[in-house]
Amino acid sequence: DQQVKQNSPSLSVQEGRISILNCDYTNSMFDYFLWYKKYPAEGPTFLISISSIKDKNEDGRFTVFLNKSAKHLSLHIVPSQPGDSAVYFCAASARAGANNLFFGTGTRLTVIP
Amino acid sequence: ETGVTQTPRHLVMGMTNKKSLKCEQHLGHNAMYWYKQSAKKPLELMFVYNFKEQTENNSVPSRFSPECPNSSHLFLHLHTLQPEDSALYLCASSQDWGGLSYGYTFGSGTRLTVV
């Protein structure tokens, strides 16, 4: 029973345009959310996070939006670059059980030059 | 260089073999984790060690046996595995409990194939 879902296994975007990656969760106890990026033959690397007390967090070209009522978060990449091509994982955690991050299945982003 | 090093990168083993995966972190973190990534499935937490003490075991079969001799090293001992255990095994570490503040730092993983 997946508590974090990424329903789009892949996404293709033209270079310079916006990439929007979506993530849904079912556990209302989740209050901290993270995005990880994974290149082939490498482990996931931490990208950006957001606490449930916020609805937006921005870091350079990357912005994460959180809609608690919809149990939905999204990662926006603007402008998209070919080097952004990777698999993006959404993860969530509840402070009560903070020793476990629940991951989605990932979305493969391809940025076309 | 991620600061978390996993060896070997690739491993092929028979169902009767005994092998070990190794993880080493050079970041001064106090928690280490083993995750399993199977095809088309989310990363699954297997074990958590905090200050060398195992604090989580997510119903992992006993054919997987973790060992954490110190805060910098983590092993996963494997014996009598099944073909369905073939997956990417990822080690991670974090500074804060659960990695809430800084996220986890992952190693590159060991691609395990059980034949």
CSV table of N, CA and C in Angstrom, one decimal, chain B:
chain,number,residue,atom,x,y,z
B,1,GLU,N,31.9,12.4,-5.8
B,1,GLU,CA,32.1,11.7,-4.5
B,1,GLU,C,31.0,12.1,-3.6
B,2,THR,N,30.2,11.2,-3.2
B,2,THR,CA,29.0,11.6,-2.3
B,2,THR,C,29.3,11.6,-0.9
B,3,GLY,N,30.5,11.0,-0.4
B,3,GLY,CA,30.7,10.9,1.0
B,3,GLY,C,30.2,9.6,1.6
B,4,VAL,N,29.4,8.9,0.8
B,4,VAL,CA,28.9,7.6,1.2
B,4,VAL,C,29.4,6.6,0.1
B,5,THR,N,30.2,5.7,0.5
B,5,THR,CA,30.8,4.8,-0.4
B,5,THR,C,30.3,3.4,-0.2
B,6,GLN,N,29.8,2.8,-1.3
B,6,GLN,CA,29.3,1.4,-1.2
B,6,GLN,C,30.1,0.5,-2.1
B,7,THR,N,30.5,-0.7,-1.5
B,7,THR,CA,31.2,-1.7,-2.3
B,7,THR,C,30.5,-3.1,-2.1
B,8,PRO,N,30.5,-4.0,-3.1
B,8,PRO,CA,30.9,-3.7,-4.5
B,8,PRO,C,29.8,-2.9,-5.2
B,9,ARG,N,30.1,-2.5,-6.4
B,9,ARG,CA,29.0,-1.8,-7.2
B,9,ARG,C,28.1,-2.8,-7.8
B,10,HIS,N,28.6,-3.9,-8.2
B,10,HIS,CA,27.8,-5.0,-8.8
B,10,HIS,C,28.2,-6.3,-8.1
B,11,LEU,N,27.2,-7.2,-7.9
B,11,LEU,CA,27.4,-8.5,-7.3
B,11,LEU,C,26.4,-9.5,-7.9
B,12,VAL,N,27.0,-10.6,-8.4
B,12,VAL,CA,26.2,-11.7,-8.8
B,12,VAL,C,26.5,-12.9,-7.9
B,13,MET,N,25.4,-13.4,-7.3
B,13,MET,CA,25.6,-14.5,-6.4
B,13,MET,C,24.6,-15.6,-6.6
B,14,GLY,N,25.0,-16.8,-6.3
B,14,GLY,CA,24.1,-18.0,-6.3
B,14,GLY,C,23.3,-18.0,-5.0
B,15,MET,N,22.2,-18.8,-5.1
B,15,MET,CA,21.3,-18.8,-3.9
B,15,MET,C,21.9,-19.5,-2.7
B,16,THR,N,23.0,-20.2,-2.9
B,16,THR,CA,23.6,-20.8,-1.7
B,16,THR,C,24.9,-20.1,-1.2
B,17,ASN,N,25.2,-19.0,-1.9
B,17,ASN,CA,26.4,-18.2,-1.5
B,17,ASN,C,26.1,-17.4,-0.2
B,18,LYS,N,27.2,-16.9,0.4
B,18,LYS,CA,27.2,-15.9,1.4
B,18,LYS,C,28.1,-14.8,1.0
B,19,LYS,N,27.5,-13.6,1.0
B,19,LYS,CA,28.3,-12.4,0.6
B,19,LYS,C,27.9,-11.2,1.6
B,20,SER,N,28.7,-10.2,1.5
B,20,SER,CA,28.4,-9.0,2.3
B,20,SER,C,28.5,-7.7,1.5
B,21,LEU,N,27.6,-6.8,1.7
B,21,LEU,CA,27.7,-5.5,1.1
B,21,LEU,C,28.3,-4.5,2.2
B,22,LYS,N,29.1,-3.6,1.7
B,22,LYS,CA,29.7,-2.7,2.7
B,22,LYS,C,29.3,-1.3,2.4
B,23,CYS,N,29.2,-0.5,3.4
B,23,CYS,CA,28.9,1.0,3.3
B,23,CYS,C,29.8,1.7,4.2
B,24,GLU,N,30.3,2.8,3.8
B,24,GLU,CA,31.1,3.7,4.6
B,24,GLU,C,30.8,5.1,4.4
B,25,GLN,N,30.6,5.9,5.5
B,25,GLN,CA,30.3,7.3,5.3
B,25,GLN,C,31.4,8.1,6.0
B,26,HIS,N,31.8,9.2,5.3
B,26,HIS,CA,32.8,10.1,5.8
B,26,HIS,C,32.3,11.4,6.2
B,27,LEU,N,31.0,11.5,6.6
B,27,LEU,CA,30.4,12.8,6.8
B,27,LEU,C,30.2,13.1,8.2
B,28,GLY,N,30.5,12.2,9.1
B,28,GLY,CA,30.3,12.4,10.5
B,28,GLY,C,28.8,12.2,10.9
B,29,HIS,N,28.0,11.6,10.1
B,29,HIS,CA,26.6,11.4,10.4
B,29,HIS,C,26.4,10.4,11.5
B,30,ASN,N,25.3,10.5,12.2
B,30,ASN,CA,25.0,9.6,13.3
B,30,ASN,C,24.0,8.5,13.0
B,31,ALA,N,23.4,8.5,11.8
B,31,ALA,CA,22.4,7.5,11.5
B,31,ALA,C,22.7,6.9,10.1
B,32,MET,N,22.5,5.6,9.9
B,32,MET,CA,22.8,5.0,8.7
B,32,MET,C,21.6,4.0,8.3
B,33,TYR,N,21.4,3.8,7.0
B,33,TYR,CA,20.2,3.1,6.6
B,33,TYR,C,20.5,2.2,5.4
B,34,TRP,N,19.8,1.1,5.4
B,34,TRP,CA,19.8,0.3,4.2
B,34,TRP,C,18.4,0.4,3.5
B,35,TYR,N,18.4,0.7,2.2
B,35,TYR,CA,17.2,0.7,1.4
B,35,TYR,C,17.3,-0.3,0.3
B,36,LYS,N,16.2,-0.8,-0.2
B,36,LYS,CA,16.1,-1.7,-1.3
B,36,LYS,C,15.3,-1.0,-2.4
B,37,GLN,N,15.8,-1.0,-3.6
B,37,GLN,CA,15.0,-0.5,-4.7
B,37,GLN,C,14.9,-1.6,-5.8
B,38,SER,N,13.6,-2.1,-5.9
B,38,SER,CA,13.3,-3.1,-6.9
B,38,SER,C,12.7,-2.3,-8.1
B,39,ALA,N,12.7,-3.0,-9.3
B,39,ALA,CA,12.1,-2.3,-10.5
B,39,ALA,C,10.7,-1.9,-10.3
B,40,LYS,N,10.4,-0.7,-10.6
B,40,LYS,CA,9.1,-0.1,-10.6
B,40,LYS,C,8.4,-0.1,-9.2
B,41,LYS,N,9.2,-0.1,-8.2
B,41,LYS,CA,8.7,-0.1,-6.8
B,41,LYS,C,9.4,1.1,-6.1
B,42,PRO,N,8.8,1.7,-5.1
B,42,PRO,CA,9.5,2.7,-4.4
B,42,PRO,C,10.6,2.2,-3.5
B,43,LEU,N,11.5,3.0,-3.1
B,43,LEU,CA,12.6,2.6,-2.2
B,43,LEU,C,12.0,2.1,-0.9
B,44,GLU,N,12.4,1.0,-0.5
B,44,GLU,CA,11.9,0.4,0.7
B,44,GLU,C,13.0,0.4,1.8
B,45,LEU,N,12.6,0.9,2.9
B,45,LEU,CA,13.5,0.9,4.1
B,45,LEU,C,13.7,-0.5,4.6
B,46,MET,N,14.9,-0.9,4.8
B,46,MET,CA,15.2,-2.2,5.4
B,46,MET,C,15.6,-2.1,6.9
B,47,PHE,N,16.6,-1.3,7.1
B,47,PHE,CA,17.2,-1.2,8.5
B,47,PHE,C,17.6,0.2,8.7
B,48,VAL,N,17.6,0.6,10.0
B,48,VAL,CA,18.0,1.9,10.5
B,48,VAL,C,19.0,1.7,11.7
B,49,TYR,N,20.1,2.3,11.6
B,49,TYR,CA,21.0,2.3,12.8
B,49,TYR,C,21.2,3.8,13.2
B,50,ASN,N,21.0,4.0,14.5
B,50,ASN,CA,21.2,5.4,15.0
B,50,ASN,C,22.3,5.2,16.1
B,51,PHE,N,23.4,5.9,16.0
B,51,PHE,CA,24.5,5.8,16.9
B,51,PHE,C,24.8,4.3,17.2
B,52,LYS,N,25.0,3.5,16.1
B,52,LYS,CA,25.3,2.1,16.0
B,52,LYS,C,24.2,1.2,16.6
B,53,GLU,N,23.2,1.7,17.1
B,53,GLU,CA,22.1,0.8,17.6
B,53,GLU,C,21.0,0.7,16.5
B,54,GLN,N,20.6,-0.6,16.3
B,54,GLN,CA,19.5,-0.8,15.3
B,54,GLN,C,18.2,-0.3,15.9
B,55,THR,N,17.5,0.5,15.2
B,55,THR,CA,16.3,1.1,15.7
B,55,THR,C,15.1,0.7,14.9
B,56,GLU,N,15.4,0.1,13.8
B,56,GLU,CA,14.3,-0.2,12.9
B,56,GLU,C,14.6,-1.4,12.1
B,57,ASN,N,13.6,-2.3,12.0
B,57,ASN,CA,13.8,-3.5,11.1
B,57,ASN,C,12.4,-3.7,10.5
B,58,ASN,N,12.3,-3.3,9.2
B,58,ASN,CA,11.0,-3.3,8.6
B,58,ASN,C,10.6,-4.7,8.1
B,59,SER,N,10.5,-5.7,9.0
B,59,SER,CA,10.0,-7.0,8.6
B,59,SER,C,10.9,-7.6,7.5
B,60,VAL,N,12.2,-7.4,7.6
B,60,VAL,CA,13.1,-8.0,6.6
B,60,VAL,C,13.4,-9.4,6.9
B,61,PRO,N,13.4,-10.3,5.9
B,61,PRO,CA,13.7,-11.7,6.1
B,61,PRO,C,15.1,-11.9,6.7
B,62,SER,N,15.2,-12.9,7.5
B,62,SER,CA,16.4,-13.2,8.2
B,62,SER,C,17.6,-13.5,7.3
B,63,ARG,N,17.4,-13.8,6.1
B,63,ARG,CA,18.5,-14.0,5.1
B,63,ARG,C,19.3,-12.7,4.9
B,64,PHE,N,18.7,-11.6,5.3
B,64,PHE,CA,19.5,-10.3,5.3
B,64,PHE,C,19.8,-10.0,6.8
B,65,SER,N,21.1,-9.8,7.0
B,65,SER,CA,21.6,-9.6,8.4
B,65,SER,C,22.5,-8.3,8.4
B,66,PRO,N,22.0,-7.2,9.1
B,66,PRO,CA,22.9,-6.0,9.1
B,66,PRO,C,23.9,-6.1,10.2
B,67,GLU,N,24.9,-5.3,10.1
B,67,GLU,CA,25.9,-5.1,11.1
B,67,GLU,C,26.4,-3.7,11.1
B,68,CYS,N,26.5,-3.0,12.2
B,68,CYS,CA,27.0,-1.7,12.3
B,68,CYS,C,28.1,-1.6,13.4
B,69,PRO,N,29.3,-1.8,13.1
B,69,PRO,CA,30.4,-1.9,14.1
B,69,PRO,C,30.7,-0.5,14.7
B,70,ASN,N,30.4,0.6,13.9
B,70,ASN,CA,30.7,1.9,14.4
B,70,ASN,C,29.8,2.9,13.5
B,71,SER,N,29.8,4.1,13.9
B,71,SER,CA,28.9,5.1,13.2
B,71,SER,C,29.3,5.3,11.7
B,72,SER,N,30.4,4.9,11.3
B,72,SER,CA,30.9,5.2,10.0
B,72,SER,C,30.7,4.0,9.0
B,73,HIS,N,30.5,2.8,9.5
B,73,HIS,CA,30.5,1.6,8.7
B,73,HIS,C,29.2,0.8,8.9
B,74,LEU,N,28.7,0.3,7.8
B,74,LEU,CA,27.5,-0.5,7.9
B,74,LEU,C,27.6,-1.6,6.9
B,75,PHE,N,27.2,-2.8,7.3
B,75,PHE,CA,27.3,-4.0,6.4
B,75,PHE,C,25.9,-4.6,6.3
B,76,LEU,N,25.8,-5.3,5.2
B,76,LEU,CA,24.6,-6.1,5.0
B,76,LEU,C,25.0,-7.5,4.6
B,77,HIS,N,24.9,-8.5,5.5
B,77,HIS,CA,25.3,-9.8,5.2
B,77,HIS,C,24.2,-10.6,4.5
B,78,LEU,N,24.5,-11.3,3.5
B,78,LEU,CA,23.5,-12.0,2.7
B,78,LEU,C,23.8,-13.5,2.6
B,79,HIS,N,22.7,-14.3,2.8
B,79,HIS,CA,22.9,-15.7,2.7
B,79,HIS,C,21.6,-16.4,2.3
B,80,THR,N,21.8,-17.4,1.5
B,80,THR,CA,20.6,-18.1,0.9
B,80,THR,C,19.5,-17.2,0.4
B,81,LEU,N,20.0,-16.3,-0.5
B,81,LEU,CA,19.0,-15.4,-1.1
B,81,LEU,C,18.2,-16.0,-2.2
B,82,GLN,N,17.1,-15.4,-2.5
B,82,GLN,CA,16.2,-15.8,-3.6
B,82,GLN,C,16.3,-14.9,-4.8
B,83,PRO,N,16.0,-15.4,-6.0
B,83,PRO,CA,16.1,-14.5,-7.2
B,83,PRO,C,15.3,-13.2,-7.0
B,84,GLU,N,14.2,-13.3,-6.3
B,84,GLU,CA,13.4,-12.0,-6.1
B,84,GLU,C,14.1,-11.0,-5.2
B,85,ASP,N,15.2,-11.4,-4.6
B,85,ASP,CA,16.0,-10.4,-3.9
B,85,ASP,C,16.9,-9.6,-4.8
B,86,SER,N,16.9,-9.9,-6.0
B,86,SER,CA,17.7,-9.1,-7.0
B,86,SER,C,17.2,-7.7,-7.0
B,87,ALA,N,18.0,-6.7,-6.8
B,87,ALA,CA,17.6,-5.3,-6.7
B,87,ALA,C,18.8,-4.4,-6.5
B,88,LEU,N,18.6,-3.1,-6.4
B,88,LEU,CA,19.6,-2.2,-6.1
B,88,LEU,C,19.5,-1.9,-4.6
B,89,TYR,N,20.6,-2.1,-3.9
B,89,TYR,CA,20.6,-1.9,-2.5
B,89,TYR,C,21.4,-0.6,-2.2
B,90,LEU,N,20.7,0.3,-1.6
B,90,LEU,CA,21.2,1.6,-1.3
B,90,LEU,C,21.5,1.8,0.2
B,91,CYS,N,22.7,2.4,0.5
B,91,CYS,CA,23.0,2.8,1.8
B,91,CYS,C,22.8,4.3,1.9
B,92,ALA,N,22.4,4.8,3.0
B,92,ALA,CA,22.3,6.2,3.2
B,92,ALA,C,22.7,6.6,4.6
B,93,SER,N,23.0,7.9,4.8
B,93,SER,CA,23.3,8.3,6.2
B,93,SER,C,22.7,9.7,6.4
B,94,SER,N,22.5,10.1,7.6
B,94,SER,CA,22.0,11.4,7.9
B,94,SER,C,22.5,11.9,9.2
B,95,GLN,N,22.5,13.3,9.4
B,95,GLN,CA,23.0,13.9,10.6
B,95,GLN,C,21.9,13.9,11.7
B,96,ASP,N,20.7,14.4,11.2
B,96,ASP,CA,19.6,14.4,12.2
B,96,ASP,C,18.9,13.1,12.2
B,97,TRP,N,18.2,12.8,13.3
B,97,TRP,CA,17.4,11.6,13.4
B,97,TRP,C,16.3,11.7,12.3
B,98,GLY,N,16.3,10.8,11.4
B,98,GLY,CA,15.4,10.7,10.3
B,98,GLY,C,15.8,11.6,9.1
B,99,GLY,N,16.9,12.4,9.3
B,99,GLY,CA,17.3,13.2,8.2
B,99,GLY,C,16.4,14.3,7.8
B,100,LEU,N,15.6,14.8,8.8
B,100,LEU,CA,14.6,15.8,8.4
B,100,LEU,C,15.2,17.1,8.0
B,101,SER,N,16.3,17.5,8.5
B,101,SER,CA,16.8,18.8,8.2
B,101,SER,C,17.6,18.9,6.9
B,102,TYR,N,18.4,17.8,6.7
B,102,TYR,CA,19.3,17.9,5.6
B,102,TYR,C,19.0,16.8,4.5
B,103,GLY,N,18.1,16.0,4.8
B,103,GLY,CA,17.9,14.9,3.8
B,103,GLY,C,18.9,13.8,4.0
B,104,TYR,N,18.7,12.7,3.4
B,104,TYR,CA,19.7,11.6,3.5
B,104,TYR,C,20.8,11.8,2.4
B,105,THR,N,22.0,11.4,2.7
B,105,THR,CA,23.0,11.2,1.7
B,105,THR,C,23.1,9.8,1.3
B,106,PHE,N,22.9,9.5,0.0
B,106,PHE,CA,22.9,8.1,-0.4
B,106,PHE,C,24.3,7.8,-1.1
B,107,GLY,N,24.6,6.5,-1.0
B,107,GLY,CA,25.7,5.9,-1.8
B,107,GLY,C,25.2,5.6,-3.2
B,108,SER,N,26.1,5.1,-4.0
B,108,SER,CA,25.7,4.8,-5.4
B,108,SER,C,25.0,3.5,-5.5
B,109,GLY,N,25.0,2.7,-4.5
B,109,GLY,CA,24.3,1.4,-4.5
B,109,GLY,C,25.1,0.2,-4.9
B,110,THR,N,24.6,-0.9,-4.6
B,110,THR,CA,25.1,-2.2,-5.1
B,110,THR,C,24.0,-2.9,-5.9
B,111,ARG,N,24.3,-3.1,-7.1
B,111,ARG,CA,23.3,-3.9,-8.0
B,111,ARG,C,23.5,-5.3,-7.8
B,112,LEU,N,22.6,-6.0,-7.1
B,112,LEU,CA,22.7,-7.4,-6.7
B,112,LEU,C,21.8,-8.2,-7.7
B,113,THR,N,22.4,-9.3,-8.2
B,113,THR,CA,21.7,-10.2,-9.0
B,113,THR,C,21.9,-11.6,-8.4
B,114,VAL,N,20.8,-12.3,-8.1
B,114,VAL,CA,20.8,-13.6,-7.5
B,114,VAL,C,20.4,-14.6,-8.6
B,115,VAL,N,21.3,-15.5,-8.8
B,115,VAL,CA,21.0,-16.5,-9.9
B,115,VAL,C,20.8,-17.9,-9.3
